[in-house]
Amino acid sequence: MSHYQPKLDDVQFILNKVLHAPERIAELPNFAEVDADLMTQVLDEAGKFIGEQIAPLNSVGDQVGAQFKAGSVTMPPGFKEAYQAFWQAGWASLSTATDDGGQGLPAVLESVLYEWLSAANHGWTMAPGLLHGAYECIKHHASDALKEQFLTKVGTGEWLATMCLTEPHAGSDLGLARTKALPQADGTYLVSGTKIFISGGEHDLTDNIVHLVLTRLPDAPAGPKGLSLFLVPKWYADGTRSAVHCERIEEKMGIHGSPTCVMRFDDARCWLVGEVGRGLNAMFVMMNAARLHVALQGVGLLDAAWQKADAYAHERRQMRAPKPVGVKGEPVDLIIEHPAVKRILDTQRAWIDGSRVLAYETGLALDIAKHHPDAAKRESAQRWCALITPILKSACTEQGFHGASDCLQVFGGHGYVSEWGIEQNVRDARIAMIYEGTNEIQAIDLLMRKVLADNGHGLQAMLSELSASLPSGNAHTKEVQDLFAQLNALTQDAVQVNTRSEGAVTLSWIAGDYLRLATLALLAWSWVRIEEANDSLSQRWSSPAKALRAWVLPEFGMRKTLIQQQFAASTVTV
Amino acid sequence: MSHYQPKLDDVQFILNKVLHAPERIAELPNFAEVDADLMTQVLDEAGKFIGEQIAPLNSVGDQVGAQFKAGSVTMPPGFKEAYQAFWQAGWASLSTATDDGGQGLPAVLESVLYEWLSAANHGWTMAPGLLHGAYECIKHHASDALKEQFLTKVGTGEWLATMCLTEPHAGSDLGLARTKALPQADGTYLVSGTKIFISGGEHDLTDNIVHLVLTRLPDAPAGPKGLSLFLVPKWYADGTRSAVHCERIEEKMGIHGSPTCVMRFDDARCWLVGEVGRGLNAMFVMMNAARLHVALQGVGLLDAAWQKADAYAHERRQMRAPKPVGVKGEPVDLIIEHPAVKRILDTQRAWIDGSRVLAYETGLALDIAKHHPDAAKRESAQRWCALITPILKSACTEQGFHGASDCLQVFGGHGYVSEWGIEQNVRDARIAMIYEGTNEIQAIDLLMRKVLADNGHGLQAMLSELSASLPSGNAHTKEVQDLFAQLNALTQDAVQVNTRSEGAVTLSWIAGDYLRLATLALLAWSWVRIEEANDSLSQRWSSPAKALRAWVLPEFGMRKTLIQQQFAASTVTV
């Protein structure tokens, strides 16, 4: 079994030729020294590091897994060494501000880094995956005293961090959380209770672990507004151990290299982060970035599955492929010659590269929203992030799982056997459809909270900008504009349905279909942009474009019909 | 975690009220004593046995798995005892002829038995799952001397059997097989070589194991026509051990309770079964029944996943479900109240029950094709089996996996954790899309070998019969007839495309879509039949019917568009 190998050329084509990332980064004063050469150099080094040090640990991570014993977790062989090399080389702090010990590079580069890391070893990548969010949270909400102790340690990745949100009865509905924090005379708090599904709650990768815990003061109101955020490290500065304990780790379908911990807080001394009752708010600042990273896990795992299946399809021979009458050929063909196999592989490339355009654009938008001197550009980038994030999170993780399963199919019976590694991709990919907000919650977020909040005007404005960015000469530009028009029209229908007394119910039934409609329209846009950049007419890019139109886009009409049927069936009572 | 519990009422509704199985069985002289009461009694006992003895072993089968050591395989705790109880109670020989020590009951009852067994414990069920095919193969092709030794032992399940087909370089393409059988002076043969993916190649469930091995004589022609079938037991009648060895078992994504063996034949003494060069033919007699059983695995695993998810959705509360304006309700609702969850559950029921109608009808057709006194009825049943088998195998296993994954989603993060058992369903279900002919091969079989072989006339005749069986009063009858008309029209287009020089290539690209079209049309037919039988208008049956029309059938239009695009794009050169 060969390991995942990041392909710099593919990514650079999209960053440089499709999205013109270097030129757009150059407009941001913050990144004055970042040019195309530096970006190439960083990604080239990242690709080598990942291919050589992280990818080879993927299989052992799955087979040995994280091991729990008497409150401690031992990570799979090689994980600790790889992590130490990772943070010390500065990969953990790629986008951390230089003031905080980081590299101060654009978020878009970090996007590529995490896509490749997830592709190479999803389980291992869970550990550093939470760092950036914790860093931002501490930076923007913690007191100076806390920052002094924790900001650089977390920002550089010398210490890892967790997000302690979920409780047994409070999954998607964090407002139901019951853990308690009791205020003490010295300004600290004692937190007690149990949190579950804590990725990296305990491990041996770093000397310390910083926990961010969402919990409730004794007199807090019910629901989400009663939640506050607290920080408690595994080890305090004075060398004493906090009363935070790992009770067990879960047996899971995949990502065995990531310990999913049940954490018990026994009146653990902690500090408030941000304001009382604003705990969710403090966590939500990093939500767009976190959801983008989950989307990139989907893209990465799909690319990893594709890489394996494509290699297999080019070496395995079974049966004669269908040929035009009179064409002789071999008695046994490579399976890539069989239409069902080629269709699977080209379709996945259509998803991978189309998603990359959207995801990297979102990485750029995060940079622009933060650093662009022009307020209008910041606002447009912010709108893009708000609208695109739930779409990407849902669509890329959906395809990450289903597409990896399709790639498994290319191997026939061998795909089901662990030895080839492809079934691990499928198992690992499944979690991304669930965590960081289930895909069903993303769909509701998109339609009810993002699109309908301003009666579809934000979406319409975004689609107009996208439409204007298309080349007028391309034969497919009109097709994309037509999809956008249909999406806008259906959005206006949804605005109407939303005024009906049972509108919220009707819209909830079809929120997932609406998200798919938007996904397909955006994917179609991505591919016209790719084709425009593909001036050498390379089959590497033209084959997936063809597959997109033949096998992927017809879903648009189906979703539209299905939504319209529901709109027509729901009672019209304004 | 609760175990799978077969629901007799659901199955009886379909067998008795929808399909009128008892009346149709009564037309077969072979089953003169089989009436509705006997069928009920058999299924009631089967359900109890499965719920009490087989289902509780599902989790240990997955977690402990079959263990390999020095050529021997130890099955998970409880597996052997359950198997001994199973065959001794006569379940293994349900449809075996009474002359051969069996119960002589209809195949349709065996279909239900295996659906429930797979739902309860797919890994365990792999062991007896191959018995019936081996029994039929020996019965119809082996010499009297071989029958004398093996027919009753295999027919009753006292000994288990294997099918040794696949080799490392010969998966779907059995014609590439390289194992060799050398004829000996005494009429026996010595077989040598390696076979892989042999389910139950070695285990401790029974005293002996009978291997049916597809291999080649030294002077055999290349390709499938050079294959002959041989029988070699683990132990010969004189108590000596044959030279058949299990080299190792595979680590797999799922069905850990079933040892997937690499078998080495070291000049093992064996006997020819059937004629030289007719090995594939001898195995193909049981292919329809075997593929029906794999389809039923898909149905069963989906029902098991649904049962778990439905129970969870009725006890888990998260967030307020959307409500019409003015409706107060609870601040936190059961998740079954959330449209995205209810949609998943109702959609799976639409698939499960619709597939059951088609699968049990196929079980009946196997009985009718074999035993009906009227040749025309036998022929019609035979046509049904030929056309429906690839559709069922592909569609039910596809939905078994994807639907189980949808059910996992209902659990949120808990679905990813092994404790709840739902992720095992997803992993177990994945293999059924691959073995017994991959779903891609089923699609080619349907379109190229079944439908186009007679220019679509057989399909048209079958659809006419189905159409005639629909109630004229039902509002949805016309919809189904319209789908049938579209399917027939598209089939005629395919007949035309098949006359083009590159027709075979074009048709291979869309064979999977064509199979889906046929699936959806048949599912729509099933549900009109179900609704007709649902005279009490129970929501148990009317909700899934609604879900089918809202969420499943719109795919028909998409597949049609997609196929028509390909037909239009392919060059017209007759």
Coordinates of N, CA, C and O in Angstrom, one line a residue, chain B residues 129-261:
Chain B
G129 N -25.0 -19.3 4.8 CA -25.5 -18.6 3.6 C -25.2 -19.3 2.3 O -25.9 -19.2 1.3
L130 N -24.1 -20.0 2.3 CA -23.6 -20.7 1.1 C -24.1 -22.1 0.9 O -23.9 -22.7 -0.1
L131 N -24.8 -22.6 2.0 CA -25.2 -24.0 2.0 C -26.1 -24.4 0.8 O -25.9 -25.4 0.2
H132 N -27.1 -23.6 0.6 CA -28.2 -24.0 -0.3 C -27.6 -24.1 -1.7 O -28.0 -25.0 -2.4
G133 N -26.7 -23.1 -2.1 CA -26.1 -23.2 -3.4 C -25.3 -24.4 -3.6 O -25.3 -25.1 -4.6
A134 N -24.5 -24.8 -2.6 CA -23.7 -26.0 -2.6 C -24.5 -27.2 -2.7 O -24.3 -28.1 -3.5
Y135 N -25.6 -27.2 -2.0 CA -26.5 -28.4 -2.0 C -27.1 -28.5 -3.4 O -27.1 -29.6 -4.0
E136 N -27.6 -27.5 -4.0 CA -28.2 -27.5 -5.4 C -27.1 -28.0 -6.4 O -27.4 -28.7 -7.3
C137 N -25.9 -27.5 -6.2 CA -24.9 -27.8 -7.1 C -24.5 -29.3 -7.1 O -24.4 -29.9 -8.1
I138 N -24.4 -29.8 -5.9 CA -24.1 -31.2 -5.7 C -25.3 -32.1 -6.3 O -25.1 -33.0 -7.0
K139 N -26.5 -31.6 -5.9 CA -27.7 -32.4 -6.3 C -27.8 -32.5 -7.8 O -28.2 -33.6 -8.3
H140 N -27.5 -31.4 -8.5 CA -27.8 -31.4 -10.0 C -26.6 -31.8 -10.8 O -26.7 -32.1 -12.0
H141 N -25.4 -31.8 -10.2 CA -24.2 -32.0 -11.1 C -23.3 -33.1 -10.6 O -22.5 -33.6 -11.4
A142 N -23.4 -33.5 -9.3 CA -22.4 -34.5 -8.8 C -22.8 -35.9 -9.2 O -24.0 -36.2 -9.4
S143 N -21.8 -36.8 -9.2 CA -22.1 -38.2 -9.5 C -22.9 -38.8 -8.3 O -22.9 -38.2 -7.2
D144 N -23.5 -40.0 -8.5 CA -24.2 -40.6 -7.4 C -23.3 -40.9 -6.2 O -23.7 -40.8 -5.1
A145 N -22.0 -41.3 -6.5 CA -21.1 -41.7 -5.5 C -20.8 -40.4 -4.6 O -20.8 -40.5 -3.3
L146 N -20.7 -39.3 -5.2 CA -20.4 -38.0 -4.4 C -21.7 -37.7 -3.6 O -21.6 -37.3 -2.5
K147 N -22.8 -37.8 -4.3 CA -24.1 -37.5 -3.6 C -24.3 -38.4 -2.4 O -24.7 -37.9 -1.3
E148 N -24.0 -39.6 -2.5 CA -24.1 -40.6 -1.4 C -23.3 -40.1 -0.2 O -23.8 -40.1 0.9
Q149 N -22.1 -39.5 -0.5 CA -21.2 -39.1 0.6 C -21.7 -37.7 1.2 O -21.6 -37.4 2.3
F150 N -22.1 -36.8 0.2 CA -22.1 -35.4 0.6 C -23.5 -34.7 0.6 O -23.7 -33.7 1.3
L151 N -24.4 -35.3 -0.2 CA -25.7 -34.5 -0.4 C -26.5 -34.2 0.9 O -26.8 -33.1 1.2
T152 N -26.7 -35.3 1.7 CA -27.4 -35.1 2.9 C -26.7 -34.2 3.9 O -27.3 -33.4 4.6
K153 N -25.4 -34.5 4.0 CA -24.6 -33.7 5.0 C -24.6 -32.2 4.7 O -24.8 -31.4 5.6
V154 N -24.5 -31.9 3.4 CA -24.6 -30.5 3.0 C -26.1 -30.0 3.1 O -26.3 -28.9 3.5
G155 N -27.0 -30.8 2.6 CA -28.4 -30.4 2.5 C -29.0 -30.1 3.9 O -29.8 -29.3 4.0
T156 N -28.5 -30.8 4.9 CA -29.0 -30.6 6.3 C -28.2 -29.5 7.0 O -28.6 -29.0 8.0
G157 N -27.0 -29.2 6.5 CA -26.2 -28.2 7.2 C -25.3 -28.9 8.2 O -24.6 -28.2 9.0
E158 N -25.3 -30.2 8.3 CA -24.4 -30.8 9.3 C -23.0 -30.5 9.0 O -22.1 -30.3 9.9
W159 N -22.7 -30.5 7.7 CA -21.4 -30.0 7.2 C -21.6 -28.7 6.4 O -22.6 -28.5 5.7
L160 N -20.7 -27.7 6.6 CA -20.8 -26.5 5.9 C -20.0 -26.6 4.6 O -19.2 -27.5 4.4
A161 N -20.2 -25.6 3.7 CA -19.6 -25.7 2.3 C -19.0 -24.4 1.9 O -19.4 -23.3 2.5
T162 N -18.1 -24.4 1.0 CA -17.5 -23.1 0.4 C -17.6 -23.2 -1.1 O -17.8 -24.2 -1.7
M163 N -17.5 -22.0 -1.7 CA -17.3 -21.8 -3.1 C -15.9 -21.2 -3.3 O -15.7 -20.0 -3.0
C164 N -15.0 -21.9 -3.9 CA -13.7 -21.4 -4.1 C -13.5 -21.0 -5.6 O -13.2 -21.8 -6.5
L165 N -13.8 -19.7 -5.8 CA -13.7 -19.1 -7.1 C -12.6 -18.2 -7.3 O -11.7 -18.3 -8.2
T166 N -12.5 -17.1 -6.5 CA -11.6 -16.0 -6.7 C -10.1 -16.4 -6.5 O -9.8 -17.2 -5.7
E167 N -9.3 -15.8 -7.4 CA -7.8 -15.9 -7.2 C -7.3 -14.5 -7.2 O -7.9 -13.6 -7.6
P168 N -6.0 -14.4 -6.7 CA -5.5 -13.0 -6.6 C -5.6 -12.1 -7.8 O -6.0 -11.0 -7.7
H169 N -5.4 -12.7 -9.0 CA -5.5 -11.9 -10.2 C -6.8 -12.2 -11.0 O -7.0 -11.7 -12.1
A170 N -7.7 -13.0 -10.4 CA -9.0 -13.3 -11.1 C -10.1 -13.1 -10.1 O -10.5 -13.9 -9.3
G171 N -10.6 -11.8 -10.2 CA -11.8 -11.5 -9.3 C -13.0 -11.6 -10.0 O -13.6 -12.7 -10.2
S172 N -13.5 -10.5 -10.6 CA -14.7 -10.5 -11.4 C -14.5 -11.4 -12.7 O -15.5 -11.9 -13.2
D173 N -13.3 -11.5 -13.1 CA -13.0 -12.2 -14.3 C -12.4 -13.6 -14.0 O -11.2 -13.9 -14.0
L174 N -13.4 -14.5 -13.7 CA -13.0 -15.9 -13.3 C -12.2 -16.6 -14.4 O -11.5 -17.6 -14.1
G175 N -12.4 -16.2 -15.6 CA -11.8 -16.9 -16.7 C -10.3 -16.9 -16.6 O -9.6 -17.6 -17.2
L176 N -9.7 -15.9 -15.8 CA -8.3 -15.8 -15.6 C -7.7 -16.8 -14.6 O -6.5 -16.8 -14.4
A177 N -8.6 -17.6 -14.0 CA -8.1 -18.5 -12.9 C -7.0 -19.4 -13.4 O -7.0 -19.9 -14.5
R178 N -6.0 -19.6 -12.5 CA -4.8 -20.4 -12.8 C -4.7 -21.7 -12.0 O -3.7 -22.4 -12.3
T179 N -5.5 -21.9 -11.0 CA -5.3 -23.1 -10.2 C -5.5 -24.3 -11.2 O -6.2 -24.2 -12.2
K180 N -4.8 -25.4 -10.9 CA -4.8 -26.6 -11.8 C -5.3 -27.8 -11.1 O -5.1 -28.1 -10.0
A181 N -6.0 -28.7 -11.9 CA -6.4 -30.0 -11.4 C -5.8 -31.0 -12.4 O -6.0 -31.0 -13.6
L182 N -5.0 -32.0 -11.8 CA -4.3 -33.0 -12.6 C -5.1 -34.3 -12.5 O -5.3 -34.8 -11.4
P183 N -5.5 -34.8 -13.6 CA -6.3 -36.1 -13.6 C -5.4 -37.3 -13.1 O -4.2 -37.4 -13.5
Q184 N -5.9 -38.2 -12.3 CA -5.2 -39.3 -11.8 C -5.8 -40.6 -12.4 O -6.9 -40.6 -12.9
A185 N -5.0 -41.7 -12.3 CA -5.5 -42.9 -12.9 C -6.8 -43.4 -12.3 O -7.6 -44.0 -13.0
D186 N -7.0 -43.2 -11.1 CA -8.2 -43.7 -10.4 C -9.5 -42.9 -10.6 O -10.5 -43.1 -10.0
G187 N -9.3 -41.8 -11.5 CA -10.5 -41.0 -11.8 C -10.6 -39.8 -10.9 O -11.4 -38.9 -11.1
T188 N -9.8 -39.7 -9.9 CA -9.8 -38.5 -9.0 C -8.8 -37.5 -9.7 O -8.2 -37.8 -10.7
Y189 N -8.7 -36.3 -9.1 CA -7.8 -35.3 -9.6 C -7.0 -34.7 -8.4 O -7.4 -34.9 -7.2
L190 N -5.9 -34.1 -8.7 CA -5.1 -33.4 -7.7 C -5.1 -32.0 -8.0 O -4.7 -31.5 -9.0
V191 N -5.7 -31.2 -7.1 CA -5.9 -29.7 -7.4 C -4.8 -29.0 -6.6 O -4.5 -29.3 -5.4
S192 N -4.2 -28.0 -7.3 CA -3.1 -27.2 -6.7 C -3.3 -25.7 -7.0 O -3.8 -25.4 -8.1
G193 N -2.9 -24.9 -6.1 CA -3.0 -23.4 -6.3 C -3.6 -22.7 -5.1 O -3.8 -23.3 -4.1
T194 N -3.9 -21.4 -5.3 CA -4.4 -20.6 -4.2 C -5.7 -19.9 -4.6 O -5.8 -19.3 -5.6
K195 N -6.6 -20.0 -3.7 CA -7.9 -19.3 -3.9 C -8.0 -18.2 -2.7 O -7.6 -18.5 -1.6
I196 N -8.5 -17.1 -3.0 CA -8.7 -16.0 -2.0 C -10.2 -15.7 -1.8 O -11.0 -16.1 -2.6
F197 N -10.4 -14.9 -0.7 CA -11.8 -14.5 -0.4 C -12.7 -15.7 -0.2 O -13.9 -15.6 -0.7
I198 N -12.3 -16.7 0.4 CA -13.1 -17.9 0.6 C -13.8 -17.8 2.0 O -13.2 -18.0 3.0
S199 N -15.1 -17.4 1.9 CA -15.9 -17.2 3.1 C -16.0 -18.6 3.8 O -16.5 -19.5 3.1
G200 N -15.7 -18.7 5.1 CA -15.8 -20.0 5.8 C -14.9 -21.1 5.3 O -15.2 -22.3 5.4
G201 N -13.8 -20.7 4.7 CA -12.8 -21.7 4.2 C -12.3 -22.6 5.3 O -12.0 -23.8 5.1
E202 N -12.3 -22.0 6.5 CA -11.8 -22.8 7.7 C -12.6 -22.2 8.9 O -12.8 -21.0 9.0
H203 N -13.0 -23.1 9.8 CA -13.7 -22.7 11.0 C -14.0 -23.9 11.9 O -13.6 -25.0 11.5
D204 N -14.6 -23.7 13.1 CA -14.8 -24.8 14.0 C -16.3 -25.0 14.2 O -16.7 -25.6 15.2
L205 N -17.1 -24.6 13.2 CA -18.6 -24.7 13.4 C -19.1 -26.1 13.2 O -20.0 -26.5 13.8
T206 N -18.4 -26.8 12.2 CA -18.9 -28.2 11.9 C -17.7 -29.1 11.8 O -16.5 -28.7 11.7
D207 N -18.0 -30.4 11.8 CA -16.9 -31.4 11.8 C -16.2 -31.5 10.5 O -15.1 -32.0 10.4
N208 N -16.9 -31.1 9.4 CA -16.2 -31.2 8.1 C -16.6 -30.0 7.3 O -17.6 -29.3 7.6
I209 N -15.8 -29.7 6.3 CA -16.1 -28.5 5.4 C -16.0 -29.0 3.9 O -15.0 -29.7 3.6
V210 N -17.0 -28.8 3.1 CA -16.9 -29.3 1.7 C -16.6 -28.1 0.8 O -17.4 -27.1 0.8
H211 N -15.5 -28.2 0.1 CA -15.1 -27.1 -0.8 C -15.5 -27.5 -2.3 O -15.1 -28.5 -2.8
L212 N -16.1 -26.5 -2.9 CA -16.3 -26.6 -4.4 C -15.4 -25.7 -5.0 O -15.4 -24.4 -4.8
V213 N -14.5 -26.2 -5.9 CA -13.4 -25.4 -6.4 C -13.4 -25.3 -7.9 O -13.5 -26.4 -8.6
L214 N -13.4 -24.1 -8.4 CA -13.4 -23.9 -9.8 C -12.0 -23.8 -10.3 O -11.2 -22.9 -9.9
T215 N -11.6 -24.7 -11.2 CA -10.2 -24.7 -11.6 C -10.1 -25.3 -13.0 O -11.0 -25.5 -13.7
R216 N -8.9 -25.5 -13.4 CA -8.5 -25.8 -14.8 C -7.8 -27.1 -15.0 O -6.9 -27.4 -14.2
L217 N -8.2 -27.9 -16.0 CA -7.3 -29.0 -16.3 C -6.1 -28.5 -17.1 O -6.2 -27.4 -17.7
P218 N -5.0 -29.3 -17.1 CA -3.8 -28.8 -17.7 C -4.0 -28.4 -19.2 O -3.4 -27.5 -19.7
D219 N -4.8 -29.2 -19.9 CA -5.0 -28.9 -21.3 C -6.2 -28.0 -21.7 O -6.6 -28.0 -22.8
A220 N -6.8 -27.4 -20.6 CA -8.0 -26.7 -20.8 C -7.8 -25.4 -21.7 O -6.7 -24.8 -21.6
P221 N -8.8 -25.0 -22.5 CA -8.6 -23.8 -23.2 C -8.6 -22.6 -22.3 O -9.1 -22.7 -21.1
A222 N -8.0 -21.4 -22.7 CA -8.0 -20.2 -21.9 C -9.5 -19.7 -21.8 O -10.4 -20.1 -22.5
G223 N -9.7 -18.9 -20.7 CA -11.0 -18.3 -20.5 C -11.9 -19.1 -19.8 O -11.6 -20.2 -19.3
P224 N -13.2 -18.6 -19.6 CA -14.2 -19.3 -18.8 C -14.5 -20.7 -19.2 O -14.9 -21.5 -18.4
K225 N -14.4 -21.0 -20.5 CA -14.8 -22.4 -21.0 C -13.8 -23.4 -20.6 O -14.0 -24.6 -20.8
G226 N -12.6 -23.0 -20.1 CA -11.6 -23.9 -19.6 C -11.8 -24.3 -18.1 O -11.0 -25.1 -17.6
L227 N -12.8 -23.8 -17.5 CA -13.0 -24.1 -16.1 C -13.9 -25.3 -15.8 O -14.9 -25.5 -16.4
S228 N -13.4 -26.1 -14.8 CA -14.2 -27.2 -14.4 C -14.4 -27.1 -12.9 O -13.6 -26.4 -12.2
L229 N -15.4 -27.8 -12.4 CA -15.7 -27.7 -10.9 C -15.3 -29.0 -10.2 O -15.6 -30.1 -10.7
F230 N -14.7 -28.9 -9.0 CA -14.2 -30.0 -8.3 C -14.7 -29.9 -6.8 O -14.9 -28.8 -6.3
L231 N -14.8 -31.1 -6.2 CA -15.2 -31.1 -4.8 C -14.1 -31.8 -4.0 O -13.6 -32.8 -4.4
V232 N -13.7 -31.1 -2.9 CA -12.8 -31.6 -2.0 C -13.2 -31.3 -0.6 O -13.4 -30.1 -0.3
P233 N -13.3 -32.3 0.3 CA -13.7 -32.0 1.7 C -12.4 -31.7 2.5 O -11.3 -32.1 2.1
K234 N -12.6 -31.1 3.7 CA -11.5 -31.0 4.6 C -11.1 -32.3 5.1 O -9.9 -32.6 5.1
W235 N -12.0 -33.2 5.4 CA -11.7 -34.6 5.9 C -12.3 -35.5 4.9 O -13.5 -35.4 4.6
Y236 N -11.6 -36.5 4.5 CA -12.1 -37.6 3.6 C -12.8 -38.6 4.5 O -12.7 -38.6 5.8
A237 N -13.6 -39.5 3.9 CA -14.5 -40.4 4.6 C -13.6 -41.4 5.5 O -14.0 -41.8 6.5
D238 N -12.4 -41.6 5.0 CA -11.5 -42.6 5.8 C -10.8 -41.9 7.0 O -10.0 -42.5 7.6
G239 N -11.2 -40.6 7.2 CA -10.6 -39.9 8.4 C -9.3 -39.2 8.1 O -8.7 -38.6 9.0
T240 N -8.8 -39.3 6.8 CA -7.5 -38.6 6.6 C -7.9 -37.1 6.2 O -9.0 -36.8 5.7
R241 N -6.9 -36.3 6.4 CA -7.1 -34.8 6.2 C -6.7 -34.5 4.8 O -5.6 -35.0 4.3
S242 N -7.4 -33.7 4.0 CA -7.1 -33.4 2.7 C -6.0 -32.3 2.7 O -5.8 -31.7 3.7
A243 N -5.3 -32.1 1.6 CA -4.2 -31.2 1.5 C -4.8 -29.8 1.1 O -4.4 -29.1 0.2
V244 N -5.8 -29.4 1.9 CA -6.4 -28.0 1.7 C -6.1 -27.3 3.0 O -6.4 -27.7 4.1
H245 N -5.4 -26.1 2.8 CA -4.9 -25.4 4.0 C -5.4 -24.0 4.0 O -5.3 -23.3 3.0
C246 N -5.8 -23.5 5.2 CA -6.0 -22.1 5.3 C -4.7 -21.3 5.7 O -4.1 -21.6 6.7
E247 N -4.3 -20.5 4.8 CA -3.0 -19.8 5.0 C -3.1 -18.6 6.0 O -2.2 -18.3 6.7
R248 N -4.2 -17.9 5.8 CA -4.5 -16.7 6.7 C -5.9 -16.3 6.5 O -6.6 -16.7 5.6
I249 N -6.4 -15.4 7.3 CA -7.7 -14.8 7.1 C -7.5 -13.3 6.9 O -6.5 -12.7 7.5
E250 N -8.4 -12.6 6.2 CA -8.2 -11.2 5.9 C -8.7 -10.3 7.1 O -9.7 -10.7 7.7
E251 N -8.0 -9.2 7.3 CA -8.6 -8.1 8.1 C -9.5 -7.4 7.2 O -9.1 -6.9 6.1
K252 N -10.7 -7.1 7.7 CA -11.7 -6.5 6.8 C -12.4 -5.3 7.5 O -12.4 -5.2 8.7
M253 N -13.2 -4.6 6.6 CA -14.0 -3.5 7.1 C -15.1 -3.9 8.0 O -15.4 -3.3 9.0
G254 N -15.7 -5.1 7.7 CA -16.8 -5.6 8.5 C -16.9 -7.1 8.4 O -15.9 -7.8 8.1
I255 N -18.1 -7.6 8.7 CA -18.4 -9.0 8.8 C -17.2 -9.8 9.4 O -16.7 -10.8 8.9
H256 N -16.8 -9.3 10.6 CA -15.6 -9.9 11.3 C -15.9 -11.3 11.8 O -15.0 -12.1 12.1
G257 N -17.2 -11.6 11.9 CA -17.6 -12.9 12.4 C -17.5 -14.0 11.3 O -17.8 -15.1 11.6
S258 N -17.2 -13.5 10.1 CA -17.0 -14.5 9.0 C -15.5 -14.5 8.6 O -15.0 -13.5 8.1
P259 N -14.9 -15.7 8.7 CA -13.5 -15.7 8.3 C -13.4 -15.8 6.8 O -13.9 -16.6 6.1
T260 N -12.7 -14.8 6.2 CA -12.4 -14.7 4.8 C -11.0 -15.3 4.6 O -10.0 -14.6 4.9
C261 N -11.0 -16.4 4.0 CA -9.7 -17.2 4.0 C -9.0 -17.2 2.7 O -9.6 -17.2 1.6

